[in-house]
Amino acid sequence: MIITAAYTDLYQITMAQVYFETKPNGRAVFDYYYRHNPYSSGYSIFAGLEDVLDILENLKFSSTDLDYLEQQGFEKNFINYLKDFRFRGNIRSSNEGDVVFPNRPILQVEANIIEAQIIETLLLNMLNFQTLIATKASRIRHSAKDGVLLDMGLRRAHATGGHYASRAAAIGGFNATSNVKAAEDYNIPSSGTMAHSFIQSYENELQAFRDFAKVRPENCVLLLDTYNTLQSGLPNAITVAKEMERRGEQLLGVRLDSGDLAYLSKKTRAILNDANLGYVKIAASNQLDEFVIKSLKEQGAPIDIFGVGTNLVTGKPDAALGGVYKLVEYNDTPRIKLSEDLIKVSLPYKKQVYRMLDSDGNFYGADAVALFTEDNITQMEHPFDATKILDLSSFKYESLLKMVMENGERAVPPRSVTEIAEYSKSRLEKLPEEYKRFQNPHIYKIGLSSQLKQERDKLVRKHNI
Amino acid sequence: MIITAAYTDLYQITMAQVYFETKPNGRAVFDYYYRHNPYSSGYSIFAGLEDVLDILENLKFSSTDLDYLEQQGFEKNFINYLKDFRFRGNIRSSNEGDVVFPNRPILQVEANIIEAQIIETLLLNMLNFQTLIATKASRIRHSAKDGVLLDMGLRRAHATGGHYASRAAAIGGFNATSNVKAAEDYNIPSSGTMAHSFIQSYENELQAFRDFAKVRPENCVLLLDTYNTLQSGLPNAITVAKEMERRGEQLLGVRLDSGDLAYLSKKTRAILNDANLGYVKIAASNQLDEFVIKSLKEQGAPIDIFGVGTNLVTGKPDAALGGVYKLVEYNDTPRIKLSEDLIKVSLPYKKQVYRMLDSDGNFYGADAVALFTEDNITQMEHPFDATKILDLSSFKYESLLKMVMENGERAVPPRSVTEIAEYSKSRLEKLPEEYKRFQNPHIYKIGLSSQLKQERDKLVRKHNI
């Protein structure tokens, strides 16, 4: 499946037709944001932007798409319009890899309303998923500390979504992936050695290990649990490691894939050390996630390499980030969506977001959302609780939304996954530890400038009458 | 991203290299199966097969893939081998859309071991995900009874995995999708009308409804909750419905997207009926799943059309089907993978699966797994409990694994999603109701022929010594 402009919801196209017939030149501003961090996390890692920009630069309807839409009864004039459809708008965005928080714009689209609607589904689809997975990966990295993290989830991923999961995992702090195609396309290190089937295909495990080590002596990791980890796999691995030493080679590691990983890793470490194989690393896999790895670390399990699959690439247990895309301005007038649920009332107007910095350059723990046109924001207010006000006059700050696409063309050079991952790491280091813990993390404050709050409340009153 | 043979785990390629150097002509049989139904369901719906066959027929490494692998240090001879790589093996499979159960082969690959390994990741990736989603869709269909079901999950799907989610949803019983690209590629009905942003882009809701109804009078569904469902959305929709009547048109429906859907749908139905708009349908959306829909039905909510998004396309709460691919024969000798966990001990030998039928042609509730070469299976035994034996002599039965690919070419004509969905429905009708309930469904029996069981136990003893 190739992504074209038909990679969207049908209602974007039905609405586009109505706009086309009644007000084809409407200019809209939409905000992308989400309402809750996944996993009860204290932050999220924003990911997917580069993919979106790459796709948008070349997005159009294919002739097959246009034939299909004509069959669906869309009129010739409108089909002709779609034939020339391109995204020609502006996008301001947080940097990919930045730590982000709920209920503030992460990305802003300013475009003809037809263009802005047609790209909505693609944007949500890519940003929601990659942000979910980068956040999961970041949490796993937090638990694993300096351990090596391998993504090996493609077989359990949501079909080709796995391609983007591997990318997002690298942004969130994974060192390598088993996914060859993703490694190739995104220039991520790839990793992988053997499965149980390899060993099963031999009459005995020792011969399987020997053949493997002979053909692929570099980065050789032997899988221990096909028959019995401590009785069969480990002794055979030690035999082969010694044979490799005699050839001037070194076994890189052994992998545990079942059983009690804390117990087995300690036993394995001790037995390897007794055999003077202190350099042989221990890799472990089997339904790992941030909590299992945290527990293994707390038990002192001497695991050097963690292979993580299902729980990483599916973003379990949340499985989705509920990011939304809301109209905030139309032809220079502010727009709002009301709801009985306060948190679901949207923030009108084209806006900018400011991040408050401590004197040492670290994040203070507050982002202020203001009208795009404001230039001197001296305080921020809680969105609903009138008693909560933060004086901003003494803070240094950063403006977070930067122009990344102007009139449909990239306004910034492409960034590699490695660059984004490094940037993400540097940003996470500026976030105080209390926001990173798993249990009841500190809540990062999101406030509104006084002017934005007043304007929002005015609009709420207008529609509530 | 285009799927090529590099859509795999790196270890498939490292193992392939070792096979290539040491035993390039090994012939393998692998089983695809899973160990637990998702969602504690009493069955699963097998999906993804046609996509797999389509991809396999044309699978090869691109020149970019080969360059990448050469950069990764794979040797020239082996790269040359990969240049000519094609899948030339046989696949026997359950029919796509059939109801299937844990711990019995669903699909069997018989091929050169290198080919069988390289396609493993692709197979697992496609079959695990589509089976997960088709099963979820089937459960939602069970709750919704004759209601119309719309998939509208693309924005929350796992990136391009959403394409395959829409396909699987149709197989599991959904009527239409919002996903234009999937509708186009798989010939699934598409559906969609308007979002909140459409209404927000107007100064008032009534004008938005009017413009929409004028441009798109057919299949027009008006969204009621942008400002207030009962105070604003519904009265405006009634005004427009009456205007449409005067033009000789009919409003198809109204959509509820927030609030108490049971309460609001009853109120809305009553108000529409009082306005002589009994023909206007009620659509509802907002975090629906099989349990919410069941509850709405039990409360008598008069909802005609259910829009389901996140919970469908992400397969929440399970998010993955843990299907596996195990070597069961190598060069005509049986292979086994042991585990301390009994359910994880694999079933050796190339096998066939037989489904027992009642006298009326419905499913009795038992599939028997036997050696492929056996021809007269008179009883099946529980895999581990020696006291549980079922006499099969009086049953009619079906053989479930059929040749679908022979020497790398399709052995059966392609089937459309519509055909598969109809087939799936007919198969589900043969499954007794007790297997379909959500709470503690009946457990469908999977047994082994006495000969298979004996041979398995012999092999277990051999490796346990």
Tab-separated table of N, CA, C and O in Angstrom, chain B residues 101-165:
chain	number	residue	atom	x	y	z
B	101	PHE	N	-9.059	-22.059	16.446
B	101	PHE	CA	-8.893	-22.274	17.883
B	101	PHE	C	-7.409	-22.446	18.217
B	101	PHE	O	-6.599	-22.721	17.328
B	102	PRO	N	-7.086	-22.300	19.513
B	102	PRO	CA	-5.673	-22.329	19.901
B	102	PRO	C	-5.041	-23.718	19.772
B	102	PRO	O	-5.739	-24.740	19.817
B	103	ASN	N	-3.734	-23.756	19.645
B	103	ASN	CA	-2.945	-24.977	19.746
B	103	ASN	C	-3.266	-26.038	18.710
B	103	ASN	O	-3.232	-27.234	18.991
B	104	ARG	N	-3.604	-25.591	17.522
B	104	ARG	CA	-3.679	-26.486	16.371
B	104	ARG	C	-3.138	-25.710	15.180
B	104	ARG	O	-3.329	-24.482	15.101
B	105	PRO	N	-2.460	-26.380	14.251
B	105	PRO	CA	-1.909	-25.656	13.109
B	105	PRO	C	-3.022	-24.959	12.332
B	105	PRO	O	-4.055	-25.567	12.027
B	106	ILE	N	-2.810	-23.690	12.017
B	106	ILE	CA	-3.760	-22.943	11.197
B	106	ILE	C	-3.220	-22.868	9.779
B	106	ILE	O	-3.972	-22.861	8.817
B	107	LEU	N	-1.918	-22.852	9.682
B	107	LEU	CA	-1.265	-22.761	8.377
B	107	LEU	C	0.062	-23.512	8.483
B	107	LEU	O	0.703	-23.520	9.541
B	108	GLN	N	0.427	-24.139	7.379
B	108	GLN	CA	1.637	-24.970	7.374
B	108	GLN	C	2.496	-24.581	6.160
B	108	GLN	O	1.977	-24.510	5.047
B	109	VAL	N	3.755	-24.298	6.422
B	109	VAL	CA	4.680	-23.952	5.336
B	109	VAL	C	5.651	-25.111	5.152
B	109	VAL	O	6.230	-25.599	6.125
B	110	GLU	N	5.808	-25.538	3.904
B	110	GLU	CA	6.716	-26.646	3.595
B	110	GLU	C	7.623	-26.137	2.483
B	110	GLU	O	7.159	-25.884	1.364
B	111	ALA	N	8.901	-25.959	2.807
B	111	ALA	CA	9.776	-25.261	1.857
B	111	ALA	C	11.225	-25.484	2.218
B	111	ALA	O	11.540	-26.014	3.296
B	112	ASN	N	12.099	-25.058	1.340
B	112	ASN	CA	13.503	-24.935	1.695
B	112	ASN	C	13.577	-24.119	2.984
B	112	ASN	O	12.875	-23.108	3.121
B	113	ILE	N	14.440	-24.542	3.915
B	113	ILE	CA	14.415	-23.894	5.238
B	113	ILE	C	14.784	-22.408	5.162
B	113	ILE	O	14.273	-21.594	5.936
B	114	ILE	N	15.634	-22.042	4.209
B	114	ILE	CA	15.994	-20.618	4.087
B	114	ILE	C	14.762	-19.794	3.703
B	114	ILE	O	14.476	-18.751	4.295
B	115	GLU	N	14.033	-20.307	2.722
B	115	GLU	CA	12.824	-19.591	2.289
B	115	GLU	C	11.789	-19.544	3.416
B	115	GLU	O	11.158	-18.509	3.660
B	116	ALA	N	11.639	-20.668	4.098
B	116	ALA	CA	10.641	-20.734	5.166
B	116	ALA	C	10.968	-19.761	6.293
B	116	ALA	O	10.070	-19.184	6.910
B	117	GLN	N	12.270	-19.568	6.566
B	117	GLN	CA	12.645	-18.640	7.648
B	117	GLN	C	12.478	-17.194	7.215
B	117	GLN	O	11.997	-16.372	7.994
B	118	ILE	N	12.883	-16.893	5.998
B	118	ILE	CA	12.838	-15.474	5.594
B	118	ILE	C	11.406	-14.947	5.568
B	118	ILE	O	11.158	-13.783	5.882
B	119	ILE	N	10.434	-15.821	5.241
B	119	ILE	CA	9.037	-15.337	5.201
B	119	ILE	C	8.350	-15.379	6.571
B	119	ILE	O	7.231	-14.907	6.717
B	120	GLU	N	9.015	-15.943	7.579
B	120	GLU	CA	8.354	-16.106	8.885
B	120	GLU	C	7.800	-14.796	9.438
B	120	GLU	O	6.637	-14.714	9.855
B	121	THR	N	8.648	-13.762	9.456
B	121	THR	CA	8.249	-12.515	10.113
B	121	THR	C	7.038	-11.892	9.418
B	121	THR	O	6.084	-11.450	10.072
B	122	LEU	N	7.086	-11.889	8.093
B	122	LEU	CA	5.963	-11.363	7.309
B	122	LEU	C	4.661	-12.106	7.621
B	122	LEU	O	3.602	-11.511	7.841
B	123	LEU	N	4.750	-13.421	7.634
B	123	LEU	CA	3.571	-14.245	7.915
B	123	LEU	C	2.992	-13.932	9.286
B	123	LEU	O	1.790	-13.701	9.436
B	124	LEU	N	3.865	-13.934	10.288
B	124	LEU	CA	3.391	-13.681	11.649
B	124	LEU	C	2.811	-12.279	11.752
B	124	LEU	O	1.755	-12.059	12.351
B	125	ASN	N	3.509	-11.329	11.172
B	125	ASN	CA	3.107	-9.927	11.226
B	125	ASN	C	1.708	-9.722	10.638
B	125	ASN	O	0.847	-9.046	11.221
B	126	MET	N	1.445	-10.341	9.497
B	126	MET	CA	0.154	-10.141	8.819
B	126	MET	C	-0.958	-10.980	9.443
B	126	MET	O	-2.082	-10.508	9.616
B	127	LEU	N	-0.661	-12.232	9.725
B	127	LEU	CA	-1.718	-13.133	10.212
B	127	LEU	C	-2.078	-12.821	11.660
B	127	LEU	O	-3.256	-12.825	12.025
B	128	ASN	N	-1.082	-12.562	12.497
B	128	ASN	CA	-1.379	-12.228	13.892
B	128	ASN	C	-2.284	-11.009	13.973
B	128	ASN	O	-3.283	-11.006	14.697
B	129	PHE	N	-1.927	-9.968	13.227
B	129	PHE	CA	-2.680	-8.723	13.374
B	129	PHE	C	-4.084	-8.842	12.778
B	129	PHE	O	-5.079	-8.490	13.417
B	130	GLN	N	-4.184	-9.344	11.579
B	130	GLN	CA	-5.518	-9.391	10.961
B	130	GLN	C	-6.437	-10.371	11.704
B	130	GLN	O	-7.647	-10.146	11.793
B	131	THR	N	-5.883	-11.444	12.222
B	131	THR	CA	-6.705	-12.383	12.997
B	131	THR	C	-7.199	-11.718	14.288
B	131	THR	O	-8.365	-11.881	14.684
B	132	LEU	N	-6.316	-10.950	14.919
B	132	LEU	CA	-6.710	-10.201	16.120
B	132	LEU	C	-7.895	-9.279	15.832
B	132	LEU	O	-8.887	-9.254	16.570
B	133	ILE	N	-7.791	-8.518	14.737
B	133	ILE	CA	-8.810	-7.504	14.453
B	133	ILE	C	-10.102	-8.144	13.927
B	133	ILE	O	-11.204	-7.715	14.282
B	134	ALA	N	-9.971	-9.183	13.100
B	134	ALA	CA	-11.185	-9.849	12.614
B	134	ALA	C	-11.950	-10.459	13.793
B	134	ALA	O	-13.183	-10.456	13.810
B	135	THR	N	-11.215	-10.955	14.779
B	135	THR	CA	-11.860	-11.532	15.969
B	135	THR	C	-12.555	-10.444	16.776
B	135	THR	O	-13.703	-10.617	17.221
B	136	LYS	N	-11.890	-9.312	16.947
B	136	LYS	CA	-12.507	-8.185	17.652
B	136	LYS	C	-13.777	-7.746	16.915
B	136	LYS	O	-14.829	-7.537	17.530
B	137	ALA	N	-13.673	-7.621	15.603
B	137	ALA	CA	-14.820	-7.183	14.801
B	137	ALA	C	-15.972	-8.172	14.942
B	137	ALA	O	-17.140	-7.781	15.050
B	138	SER	N	-15.647	-9.451	14.964
B	138	SER	CA	-16.666	-10.485	15.086
B	138	SER	C	-17.412	-10.377	16.421
B	138	SER	O	-18.625	-10.571	16.498
B	139	ARG	N	-16.671	-10.037	17.467
B	139	ARG	CA	-17.297	-9.873	18.779
B	139	ARG	C	-18.202	-8.637	18.794
B	139	ARG	O	-19.288	-8.638	19.379
B	140	ILE	N	-17.743	-7.578	18.144
B	140	ILE	CA	-18.561	-6.357	18.086
B	140	ILE	C	-19.822	-6.641	17.264
B	140	ILE	O	-20.927	-6.239	17.635
B	141	ARG	N	-19.657	-7.375	16.175
B	141	ARG	CA	-20.821	-7.788	15.370
B	141	ARG	C	-21.800	-8.604	16.220
B	141	ARG	O	-23.022	-8.418	16.130
B	142	HIS	N	-21.278	-9.475	17.059
B	142	HIS	CA	-22.134	-10.297	17.916
B	142	HIS	C	-22.988	-9.414	18.825
B	142	HIS	O	-24.192	-9.650	18.997
B	143	SER	N	-22.388	-8.363	19.391
B	143	SER	CA	-23.141	-7.442	20.254
B	143	SER	C	-24.131	-6.599	19.467
B	143	SER	O	-25.229	-6.322	19.933
B	144	ALA	N	-23.702	-6.166	18.296
B	144	ALA	CA	-24.506	-5.182	17.541
B	144	ALA	C	-25.691	-5.835	16.834
B	144	ALA	O	-26.557	-5.136	16.305
B	145	LYS	N	-25.715	-7.158	16.817
B	145	LYS	CA	-26.789	-7.897	16.130
B	145	LYS	C	-26.945	-7.387	14.687
B	145	LYS	O	-25.982	-7.461	13.933
B	146	ASP	N	-28.110	-6.865	14.320
B	146	ASP	CA	-28.293	-6.427	12.935
B	146	ASP	C	-27.931	-4.962	12.701
B	146	ASP	O	-28.183	-4.425	11.629
B	147	GLY	N	-27.365	-4.312	13.702
B	147	GLY	CA	-26.990	-2.904	13.544
B	147	GLY	C	-25.926	-2.727	12.470
B	147	GLY	O	-25.162	-3.642	12.184
B	148	VAL	N	-25.905	-1.535	11.892
B	148	VAL	CA	-24.862	-1.229	10.908
B	148	VAL	C	-23.585	-0.875	11.665
B	148	VAL	O	-23.612	-0.090	12.614
B	149	LEU	N	-22.447	-1.474	11.257
B	149	LEU	CA	-21.170	-1.222	11.925
B	149	LEU	C	-20.206	-0.521	10.979
B	149	LEU	O	-19.915	-1.011	9.891
B	150	LEU	N	-19.697	0.619	11.430
B	150	LEU	CA	-18.728	1.385	10.638
B	150	LEU	C	-17.379	1.412	11.344
B	150	LEU	O	-17.309	1.750	12.529
B	151	ASP	N	-16.336	1.084	10.600
B	151	ASP	CA	-14.965	1.231	11.108
B	151	ASP	C	-14.532	2.666	10.862
B	151	ASP	O	-14.524	3.134	9.723
B	152	MET	N	-14.166	3.382	11.921
B	152	MET	CA	-13.672	4.750	11.710
B	152	MET	C	-12.393	4.974	12.507
B	152	MET	O	-12.166	6.049	13.065
B	153	GLY	N	-11.519	3.955	12.508
B	153	GLY	CA	-10.363	3.992	13.405
B	153	GLY	C	-9.046	4.487	12.835
B	153	GLY	O	-8.060	4.547	13.573
B	154	LEU	N	-8.989	4.838	11.563
B	154	LEU	CA	-7.672	5.064	10.951
B	154	LEU	C	-6.796	6.042	11.735
B	154	LEU	O	-5.592	5.843	11.860
B	155	ARG	N	-7.398	7.090	12.287
B	155	ARG	CA	-6.599	8.106	12.979
B	155	ARG	C	-5.935	7.596	14.263
B	155	ARG	O	-5.027	8.231	14.784
B	156	ARG	N	-6.451	6.497	14.794
B	156	ARG	CA	-5.869	5.957	16.022
B	156	ARG	C	-5.161	4.625	15.770
B	156	ARG	O	-4.688	3.978	16.686
B	157	ALA	N	-5.136	4.219	14.507
B	157	ALA	CA	-4.507	2.939	14.169
B	157	ALA	C	-2.988	3.066	14.224
B	157	ALA	O	-2.444	4.164	14.284
B	158	HIS	N	-2.327	1.932	14.201
B	158	HIS	CA	-0.875	1.911	14.261
B	158	HIS	C	-0.309	2.211	12.866
B	158	HIS	O	0.054	1.309	12.127
B	159	ALA	N	-0.255	3.484	12.569
B	159	ALA	CA	0.245	3.974	11.282
B	159	ALA	C	-0.416	3.172	10.160
B	159	ALA	O	-1.632	2.952	10.204
B	160	THR	N	0.355	2.726	9.182
B	160	THR	CA	-0.244	2.064	8.021
B	160	THR	C	-0.859	0.709	8.354
B	160	THR	O	-1.535	0.117	7.512
B	161	GLY	N	-0.656	0.209	9.569
B	161	GLY	CA	-1.372	-0.987	9.999
B	161	GLY	C	-2.885	-0.803	9.897
B	161	GLY	O	-3.628	-1.770	9.754
B	162	GLY	N	-3.333	0.449	9.950
B	162	GLY	CA	-4.756	0.740	9.849
B	162	GLY	C	-5.370	0.244	8.546
B	162	GLY	O	-6.555	-0.100	8.486
B	163	HIS	N	-4.565	0.201	7.507
B	163	HIS	CA	-5.032	-0.297	6.212
B	163	HIS	C	-5.517	-1.743	6.347
B	163	HIS	O	-6.584	-2.115	5.840
B	164	TYR	N	-4.748	-2.535	7.059
B	164	TYR	CA	-5.064	-3.954	7.223
B	164	TYR	C	-6.136	-4.152	8.293
B	164	TYR	O	-6.894	-5.121	8.259
B	165	ALA	N	-6.205	-3.217	9.228
B	165	ALA	CA	-7.268	-3.270	10.238
B	165	ALA	C	-8.633	-3.124	9.566
B	165	ALA	O	-9.586	-3.835	9.908
